[in-house]
Coordinates of C-alpha atoms in Angstrom, one line a residue:
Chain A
X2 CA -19.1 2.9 2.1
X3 CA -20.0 5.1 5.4
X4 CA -22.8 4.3 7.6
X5 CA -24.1 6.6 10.5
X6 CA -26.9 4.2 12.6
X7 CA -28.2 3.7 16.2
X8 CA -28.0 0.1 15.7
X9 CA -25.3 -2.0 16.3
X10 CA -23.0 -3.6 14.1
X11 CA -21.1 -6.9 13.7
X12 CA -17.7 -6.0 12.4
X13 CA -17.5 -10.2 11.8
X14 CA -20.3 -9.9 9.3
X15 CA -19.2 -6.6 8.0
X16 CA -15.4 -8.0 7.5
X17 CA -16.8 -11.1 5.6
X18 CA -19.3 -9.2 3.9
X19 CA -16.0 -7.2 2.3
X20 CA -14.0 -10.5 1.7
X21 CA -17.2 -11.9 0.1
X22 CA -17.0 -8.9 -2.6
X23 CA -13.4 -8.9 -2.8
X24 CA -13.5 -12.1 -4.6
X25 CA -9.4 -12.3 -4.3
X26 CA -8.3 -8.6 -5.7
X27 CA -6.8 -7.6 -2.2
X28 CA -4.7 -9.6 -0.2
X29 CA -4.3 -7.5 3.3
X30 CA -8.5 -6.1 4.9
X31 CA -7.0 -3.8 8.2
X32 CA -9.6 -3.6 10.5
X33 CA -10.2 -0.9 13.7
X34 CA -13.1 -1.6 16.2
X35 CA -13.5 1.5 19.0
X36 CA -15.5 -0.3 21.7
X37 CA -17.1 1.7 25.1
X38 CA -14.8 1.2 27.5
X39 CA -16.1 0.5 31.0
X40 CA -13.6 2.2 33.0
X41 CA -12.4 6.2 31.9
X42 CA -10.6 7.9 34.0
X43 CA -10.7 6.0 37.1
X44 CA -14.5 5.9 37.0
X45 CA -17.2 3.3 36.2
X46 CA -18.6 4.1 32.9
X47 CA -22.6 3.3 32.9
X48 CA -23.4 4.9 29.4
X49 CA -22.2 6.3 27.0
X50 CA -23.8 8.8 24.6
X51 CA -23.0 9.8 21.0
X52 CA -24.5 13.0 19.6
X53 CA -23.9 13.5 15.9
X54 CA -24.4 16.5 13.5
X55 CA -26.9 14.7 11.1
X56 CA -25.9 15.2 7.2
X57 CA -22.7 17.4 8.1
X58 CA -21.1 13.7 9.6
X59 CA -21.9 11.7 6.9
X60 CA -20.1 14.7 4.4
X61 CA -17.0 14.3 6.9
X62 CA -17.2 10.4 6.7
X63 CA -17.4 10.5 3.2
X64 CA -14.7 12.9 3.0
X65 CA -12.2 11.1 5.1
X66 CA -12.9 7.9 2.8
X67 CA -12.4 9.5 -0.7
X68 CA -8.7 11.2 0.9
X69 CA -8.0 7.9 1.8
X70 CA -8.3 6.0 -1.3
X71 CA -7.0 9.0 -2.8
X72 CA -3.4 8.7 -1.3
X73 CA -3.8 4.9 -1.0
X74 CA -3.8 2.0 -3.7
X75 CA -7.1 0.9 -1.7
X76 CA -9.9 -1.9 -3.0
X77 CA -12.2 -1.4 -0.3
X78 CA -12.9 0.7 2.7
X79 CA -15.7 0.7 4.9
X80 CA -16.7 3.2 8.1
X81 CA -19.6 2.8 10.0
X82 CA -20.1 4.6 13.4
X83 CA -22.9 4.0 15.9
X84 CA -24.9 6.9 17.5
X85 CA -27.1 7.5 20.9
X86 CA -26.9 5.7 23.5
X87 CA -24.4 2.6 24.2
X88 CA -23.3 0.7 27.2
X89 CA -19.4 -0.8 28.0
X90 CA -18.5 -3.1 25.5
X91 CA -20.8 -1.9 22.7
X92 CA -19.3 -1.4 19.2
X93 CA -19.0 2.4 18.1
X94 CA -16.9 2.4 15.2
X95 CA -15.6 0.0 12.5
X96 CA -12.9 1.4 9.7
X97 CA -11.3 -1.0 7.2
X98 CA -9.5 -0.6 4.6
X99 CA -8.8 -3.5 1.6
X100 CA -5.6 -3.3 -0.3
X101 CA -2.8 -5.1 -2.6
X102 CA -0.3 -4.3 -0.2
X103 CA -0.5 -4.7 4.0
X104 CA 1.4 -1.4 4.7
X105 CA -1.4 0.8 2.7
X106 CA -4.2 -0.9 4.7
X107 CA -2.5 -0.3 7.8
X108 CA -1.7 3.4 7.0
X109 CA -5.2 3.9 5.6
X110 CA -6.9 2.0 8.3
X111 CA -5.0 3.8 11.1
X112 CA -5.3 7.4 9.1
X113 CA -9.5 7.2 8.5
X114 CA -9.6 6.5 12.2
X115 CA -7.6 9.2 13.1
X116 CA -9.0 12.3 10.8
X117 CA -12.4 10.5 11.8
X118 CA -11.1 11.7 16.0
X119 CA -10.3 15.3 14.9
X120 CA -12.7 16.0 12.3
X121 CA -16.0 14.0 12.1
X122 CA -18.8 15.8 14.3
X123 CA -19.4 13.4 16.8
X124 CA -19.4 14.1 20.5
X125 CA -19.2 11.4 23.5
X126 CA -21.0 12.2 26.8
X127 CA -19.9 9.6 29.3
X128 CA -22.7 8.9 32.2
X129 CA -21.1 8.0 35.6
X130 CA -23.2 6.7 38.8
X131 CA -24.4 9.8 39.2
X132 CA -23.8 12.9 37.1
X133 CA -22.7 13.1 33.4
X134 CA -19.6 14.6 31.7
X135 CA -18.9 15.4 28.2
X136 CA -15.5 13.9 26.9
X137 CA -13.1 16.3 25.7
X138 CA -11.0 15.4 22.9
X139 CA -7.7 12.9 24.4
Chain B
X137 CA -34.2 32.9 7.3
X138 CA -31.0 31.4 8.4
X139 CA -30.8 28.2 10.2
X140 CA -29.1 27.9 13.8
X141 CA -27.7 24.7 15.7
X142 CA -25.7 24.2 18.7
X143 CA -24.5 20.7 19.4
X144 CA -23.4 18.7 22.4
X145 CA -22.3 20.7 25.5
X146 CA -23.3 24.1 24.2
X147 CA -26.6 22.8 23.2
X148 CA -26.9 21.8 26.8
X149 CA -25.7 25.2 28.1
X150 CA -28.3 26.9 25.8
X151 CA -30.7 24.7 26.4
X152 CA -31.9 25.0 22.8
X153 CA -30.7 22.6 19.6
X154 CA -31.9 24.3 16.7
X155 CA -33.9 27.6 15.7
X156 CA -34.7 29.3 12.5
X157 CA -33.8 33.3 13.0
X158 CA -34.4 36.1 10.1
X159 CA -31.1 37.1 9.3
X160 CA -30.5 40.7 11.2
X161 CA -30.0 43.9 9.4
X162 CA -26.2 44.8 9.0
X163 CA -25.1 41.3 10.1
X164 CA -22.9 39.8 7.0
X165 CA -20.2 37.3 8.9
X166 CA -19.9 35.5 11.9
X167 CA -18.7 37.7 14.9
X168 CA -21.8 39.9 13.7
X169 CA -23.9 37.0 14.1
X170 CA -21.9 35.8 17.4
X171 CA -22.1 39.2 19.2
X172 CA -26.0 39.9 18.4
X173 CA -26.8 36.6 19.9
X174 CA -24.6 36.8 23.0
X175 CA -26.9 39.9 23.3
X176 CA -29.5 37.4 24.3
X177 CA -28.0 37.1 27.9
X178 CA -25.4 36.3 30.0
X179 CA -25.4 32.3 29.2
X180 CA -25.4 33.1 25.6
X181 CA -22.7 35.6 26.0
X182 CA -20.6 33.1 28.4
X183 CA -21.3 30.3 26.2
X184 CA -20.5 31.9 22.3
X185 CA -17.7 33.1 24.3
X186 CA -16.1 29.9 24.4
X187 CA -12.6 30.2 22.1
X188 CA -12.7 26.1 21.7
X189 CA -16.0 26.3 19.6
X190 CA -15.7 25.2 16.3
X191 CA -18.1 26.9 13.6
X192 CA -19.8 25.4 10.8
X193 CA -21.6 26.9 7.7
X194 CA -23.6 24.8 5.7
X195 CA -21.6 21.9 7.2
X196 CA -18.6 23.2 6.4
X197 CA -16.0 23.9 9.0
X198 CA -15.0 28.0 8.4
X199 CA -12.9 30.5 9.9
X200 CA -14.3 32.6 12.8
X201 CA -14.6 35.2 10.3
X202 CA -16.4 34.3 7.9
X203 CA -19.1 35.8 5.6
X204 CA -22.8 34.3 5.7
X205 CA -25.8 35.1 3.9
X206 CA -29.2 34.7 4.0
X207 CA -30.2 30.5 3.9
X208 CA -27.3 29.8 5.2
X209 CA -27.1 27.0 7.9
X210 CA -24.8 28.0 10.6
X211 CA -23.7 25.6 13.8
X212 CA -21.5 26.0 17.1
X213 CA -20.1 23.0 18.6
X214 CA -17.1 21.7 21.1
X215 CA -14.5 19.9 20.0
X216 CA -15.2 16.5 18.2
X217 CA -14.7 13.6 20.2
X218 CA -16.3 10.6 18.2
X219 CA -14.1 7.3 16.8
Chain C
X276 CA -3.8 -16.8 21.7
X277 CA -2.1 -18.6 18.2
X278 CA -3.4 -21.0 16.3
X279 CA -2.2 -23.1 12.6
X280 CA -4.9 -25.3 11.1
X281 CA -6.0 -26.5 7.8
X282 CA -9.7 -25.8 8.5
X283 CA -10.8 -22.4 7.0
X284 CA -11.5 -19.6 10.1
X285 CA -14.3 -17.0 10.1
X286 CA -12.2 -13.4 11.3
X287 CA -15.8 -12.0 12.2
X288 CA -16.5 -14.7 14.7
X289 CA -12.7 -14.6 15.8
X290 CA -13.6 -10.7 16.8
X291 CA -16.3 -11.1 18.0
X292 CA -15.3 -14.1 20.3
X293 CA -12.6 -11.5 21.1
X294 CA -14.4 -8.8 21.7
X295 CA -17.0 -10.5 23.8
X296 CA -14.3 -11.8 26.5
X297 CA -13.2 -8.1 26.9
X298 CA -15.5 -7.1 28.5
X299 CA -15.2 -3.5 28.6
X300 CA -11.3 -3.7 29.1
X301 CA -10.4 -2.5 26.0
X302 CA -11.3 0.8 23.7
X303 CA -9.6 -0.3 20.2
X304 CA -9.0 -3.5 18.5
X305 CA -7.0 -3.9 15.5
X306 CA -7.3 -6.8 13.4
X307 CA -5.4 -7.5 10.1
X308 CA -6.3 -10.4 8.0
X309 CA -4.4 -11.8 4.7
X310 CA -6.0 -13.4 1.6
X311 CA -5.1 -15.2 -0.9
X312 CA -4.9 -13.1 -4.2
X313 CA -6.1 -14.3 -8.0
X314 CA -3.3 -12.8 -9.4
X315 CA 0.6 -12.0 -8.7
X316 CA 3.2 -10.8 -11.1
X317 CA 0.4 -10.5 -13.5
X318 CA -0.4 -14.6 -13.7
X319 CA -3.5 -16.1 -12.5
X320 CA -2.9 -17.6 -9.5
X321 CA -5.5 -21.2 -9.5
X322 CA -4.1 -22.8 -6.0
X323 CA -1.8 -21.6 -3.1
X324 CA -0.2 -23.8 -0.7
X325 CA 1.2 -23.5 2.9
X326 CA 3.8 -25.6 4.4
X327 CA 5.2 -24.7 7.8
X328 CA 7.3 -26.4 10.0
X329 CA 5.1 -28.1 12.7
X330 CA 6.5 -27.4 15.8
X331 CA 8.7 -24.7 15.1
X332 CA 5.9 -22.8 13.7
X333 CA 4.2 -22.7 16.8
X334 CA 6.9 -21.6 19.1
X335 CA 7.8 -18.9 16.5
X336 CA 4.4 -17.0 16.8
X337 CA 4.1 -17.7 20.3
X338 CA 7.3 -16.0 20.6
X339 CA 6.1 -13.0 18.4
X340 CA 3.2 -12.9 20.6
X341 CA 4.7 -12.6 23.8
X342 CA 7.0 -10.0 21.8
X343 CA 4.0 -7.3 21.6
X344 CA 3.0 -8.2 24.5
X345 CA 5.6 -7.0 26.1
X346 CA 6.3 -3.9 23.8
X347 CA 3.0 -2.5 24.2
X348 CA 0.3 -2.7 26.4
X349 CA -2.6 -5.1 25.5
X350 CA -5.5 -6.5 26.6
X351 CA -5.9 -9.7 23.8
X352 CA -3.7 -10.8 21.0
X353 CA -4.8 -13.5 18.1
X354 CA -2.6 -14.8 15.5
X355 CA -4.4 -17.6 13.3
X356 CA -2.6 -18.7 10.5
X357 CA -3.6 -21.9 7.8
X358 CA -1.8 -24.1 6.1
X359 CA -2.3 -26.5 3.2
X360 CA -4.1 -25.7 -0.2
X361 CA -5.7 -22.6 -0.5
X362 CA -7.9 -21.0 -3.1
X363 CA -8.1 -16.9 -4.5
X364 CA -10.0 -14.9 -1.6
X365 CA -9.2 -18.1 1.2
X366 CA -8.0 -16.7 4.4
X367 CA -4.7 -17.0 4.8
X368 CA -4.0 -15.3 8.1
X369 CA -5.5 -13.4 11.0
X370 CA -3.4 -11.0 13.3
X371 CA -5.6 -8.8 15.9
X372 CA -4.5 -6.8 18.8
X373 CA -6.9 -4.9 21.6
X374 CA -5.5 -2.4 23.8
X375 CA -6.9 0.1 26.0
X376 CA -4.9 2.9 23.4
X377 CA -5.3 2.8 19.5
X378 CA -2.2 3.7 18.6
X379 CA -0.8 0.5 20.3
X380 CA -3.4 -1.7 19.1
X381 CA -2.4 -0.7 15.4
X382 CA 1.7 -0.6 16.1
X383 CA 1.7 -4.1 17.5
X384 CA -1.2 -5.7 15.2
X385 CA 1.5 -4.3 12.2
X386 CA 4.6 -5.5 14.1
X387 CA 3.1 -9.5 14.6
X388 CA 2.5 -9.9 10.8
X389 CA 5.3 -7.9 9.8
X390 CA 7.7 -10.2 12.2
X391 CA 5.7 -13.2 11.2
X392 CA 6.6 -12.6 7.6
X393 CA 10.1 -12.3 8.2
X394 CA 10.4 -15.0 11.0
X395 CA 7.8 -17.8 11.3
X396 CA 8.4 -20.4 9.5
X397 CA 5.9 -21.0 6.8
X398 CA 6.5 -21.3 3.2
X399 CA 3.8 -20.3 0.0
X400 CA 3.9 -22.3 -3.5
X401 CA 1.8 -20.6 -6.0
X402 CA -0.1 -22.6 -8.3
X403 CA -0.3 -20.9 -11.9
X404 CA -2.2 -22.5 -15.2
X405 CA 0.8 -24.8 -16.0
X406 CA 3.0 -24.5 -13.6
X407 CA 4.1 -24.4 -9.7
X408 CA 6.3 -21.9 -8.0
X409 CA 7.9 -20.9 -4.7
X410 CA 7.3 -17.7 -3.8
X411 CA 10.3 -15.8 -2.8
X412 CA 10.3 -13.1 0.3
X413 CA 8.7 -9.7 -1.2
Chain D
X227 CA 20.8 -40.4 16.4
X228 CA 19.8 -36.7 14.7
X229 CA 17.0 -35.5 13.2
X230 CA 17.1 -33.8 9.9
X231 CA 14.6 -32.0 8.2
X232 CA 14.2 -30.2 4.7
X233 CA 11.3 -27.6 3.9
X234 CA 9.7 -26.0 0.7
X235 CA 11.8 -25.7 -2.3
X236 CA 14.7 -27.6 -0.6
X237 CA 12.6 -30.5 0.4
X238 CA 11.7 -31.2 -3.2
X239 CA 15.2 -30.7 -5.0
X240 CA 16.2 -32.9 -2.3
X241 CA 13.5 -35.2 -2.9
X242 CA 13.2 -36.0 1.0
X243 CA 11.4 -34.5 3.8
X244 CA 13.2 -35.6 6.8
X245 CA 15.4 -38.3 7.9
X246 CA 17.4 -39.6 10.9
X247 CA 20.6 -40.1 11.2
X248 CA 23.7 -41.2 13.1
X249 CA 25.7 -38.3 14.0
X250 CA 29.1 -38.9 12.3
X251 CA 32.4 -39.2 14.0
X252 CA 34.2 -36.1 13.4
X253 CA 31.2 -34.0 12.7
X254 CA 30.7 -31.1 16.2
X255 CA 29.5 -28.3 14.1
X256 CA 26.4 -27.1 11.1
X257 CA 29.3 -26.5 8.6
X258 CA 31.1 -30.3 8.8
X259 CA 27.7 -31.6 9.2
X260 CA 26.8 -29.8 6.1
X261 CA 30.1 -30.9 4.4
X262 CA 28.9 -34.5 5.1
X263 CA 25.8 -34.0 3.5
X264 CA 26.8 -32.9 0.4
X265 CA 29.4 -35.5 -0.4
X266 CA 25.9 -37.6 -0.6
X267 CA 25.9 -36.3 -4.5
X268 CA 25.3 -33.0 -6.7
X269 CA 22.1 -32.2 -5.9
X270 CA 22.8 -32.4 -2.4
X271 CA 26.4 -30.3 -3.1
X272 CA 24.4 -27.4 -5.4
X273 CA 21.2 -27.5 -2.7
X274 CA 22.9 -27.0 0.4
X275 CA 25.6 -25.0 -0.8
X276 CA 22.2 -21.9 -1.2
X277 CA 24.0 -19.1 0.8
X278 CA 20.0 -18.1 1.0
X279 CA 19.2 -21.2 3.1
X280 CA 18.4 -20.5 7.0
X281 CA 19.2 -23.4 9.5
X282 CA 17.7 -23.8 13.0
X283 CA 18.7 -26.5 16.0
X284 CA 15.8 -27.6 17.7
X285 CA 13.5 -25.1 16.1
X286 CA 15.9 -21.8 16.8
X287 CA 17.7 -20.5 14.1
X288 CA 21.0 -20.3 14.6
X289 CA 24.1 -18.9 13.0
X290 CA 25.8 -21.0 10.4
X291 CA 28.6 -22.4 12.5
X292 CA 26.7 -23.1 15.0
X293 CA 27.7 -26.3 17.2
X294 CA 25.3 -29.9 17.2
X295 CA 25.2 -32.5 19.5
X296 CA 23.8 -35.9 19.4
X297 CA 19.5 -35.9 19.5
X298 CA 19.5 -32.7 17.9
X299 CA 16.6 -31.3 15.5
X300 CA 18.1 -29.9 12.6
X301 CA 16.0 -28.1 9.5
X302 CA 17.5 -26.3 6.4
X303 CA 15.2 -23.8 5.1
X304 CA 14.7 -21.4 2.4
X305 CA 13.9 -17.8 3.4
X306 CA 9.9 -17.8 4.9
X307 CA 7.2 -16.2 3.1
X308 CA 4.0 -16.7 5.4
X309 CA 1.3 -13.9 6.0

């Protein structure tokens, strides 16, 4: 399941939400949070901003999800990613991935996140005391 | 008709998100499309310029070269740097 | 922070207590959480029960803790894991790791539960339809 | 006095948990210690004799030969399977 929203999330509710429908078919749920960090590159983070590319990102999110469980033995996998406007500490992204065995829902955890980084249109603009700066990718 | 967008920083350079354009006579791919654009002035021309931008049609990443046609929806953007 | 209890634990309010001490500190949190399965070597599992060596247990994760800890750089590490009689879908264990960098979130949230399988000292009896049996390392 | 303790499958072929003991005369390391044990009667012989078995002194596991003193901890264990 993907989910694009300005609204935040609670990846507590969202993990037991997955357990609840899992009903004992997986034994290992991987989870990744991205947060907004308050400090990036030695300066104070006030905002951070997440444009998207509406109906192209949720192709690319659904995308990433169906390679995963494509090259994975997966139960379950779940991304949801935040857009606009979020302050230090906010959630902006959950991935998990349910599976039989732990090392698929680490690799498929770890590789949703990281083909989300390189290939999902999304695009952070970090605001600062007083100017603005778009991130490039790290 | 085609559909234009320009995300993120080059939306901000352009200062324009999205426009609907008639597709020009004897443009059939992208550098056609890029180069009549940049025609539009200097920040269009720096901006298109920009060898990082990634190109979309119909929200599809494509080569630089690619063919479009008429309805197509075509978008410019930086680097992606969500997660 | 480790933790061995009988009582059931909720992993989304275990993140989110988690993520709201951060605090901004870190980007990426990696959480992996084990559950009991309904079925293993193709029987129906009914019960599953922990025994650990009290004590020993303890110092083992604490140990693994202060492992990744050291191997990577981290901002909050979590290991909860129960013991006593557990039921298909019951969490069994909960392994997160925050870090300022994803990649060492997920390396040393894989390395505590792959070291705690191999080194803490816990032990898991499956109960079947007729029958009991100790599980042997997989 | 020492402390010995059983776990999981060895605890209940055993039939005990944990006991104390008097150290033995004679007995300085895990393998006469173990030796001591067994003559207790098959079950104990056939258990203990599990080359599968870990051991640990005072919650360490240690290497097979290791050496015991009086007040020690001392648990016999079949391979873990947590997580």
């Amino acid at each position: 399941m993907i989910r694009v929203q300005t609204v935040d999330f609670n990846p507590a509710d969202e993990l037991e939400q997955l357990r609840s429908v899992n009903n004992g078919k997986a034994g290992a749920m991987v989870s990744f949070t991205g947060l907004v960090r308050d400090l990036n590159e030695g300066d104070n983070i006030t905002q951070l901003t997440l444009e998207h590319y509406p109906g192209m990102t949720e192709k690319a999110l659904a995308k990433i999800e169906t390679q995963a469980n494509a090259q994975w033995e997966l139960t379950a996998t779940l991304i949801i990613h935040r857009v606009g406007p979020l302050q230090p500490n906010d959630n902006i992204v959950l991935v998990v991935a349910a599976s039989m065995h732990r090392k698929q829902a680490f690799a498929a955890c770890e590789f949703m996140i990281d083909t989300l980084k390189t290939s999902a249109p999304f695009w952070k603009k970090e605001s600062l005391q007083n100017s603005d700066r778009w991130l490039a990718p790290g | 008709m085609i559909q234009l967008r320009y995300f993120a920083s080059l939306r901000e350079s352009l200062g324009i998100g999205d426009e609907q354009v008639e597709l020009p006579e004897n443009v059939s791919d992208l550098p056609a499309l890029t180069q009549w654009l940049q025609q539009r002035g200097e920040s269009w021309e720096n901006a298109l310029a920009d060898q990082r931008l990634h190109v979309a049609v119909n929200q599809q990443i494509v080569p630089a070269d690619s063919r479009i046609a008429d309805g197509d929806e075509i978008a410019w953007f930086p680097p992606v740097t969500g997660g």
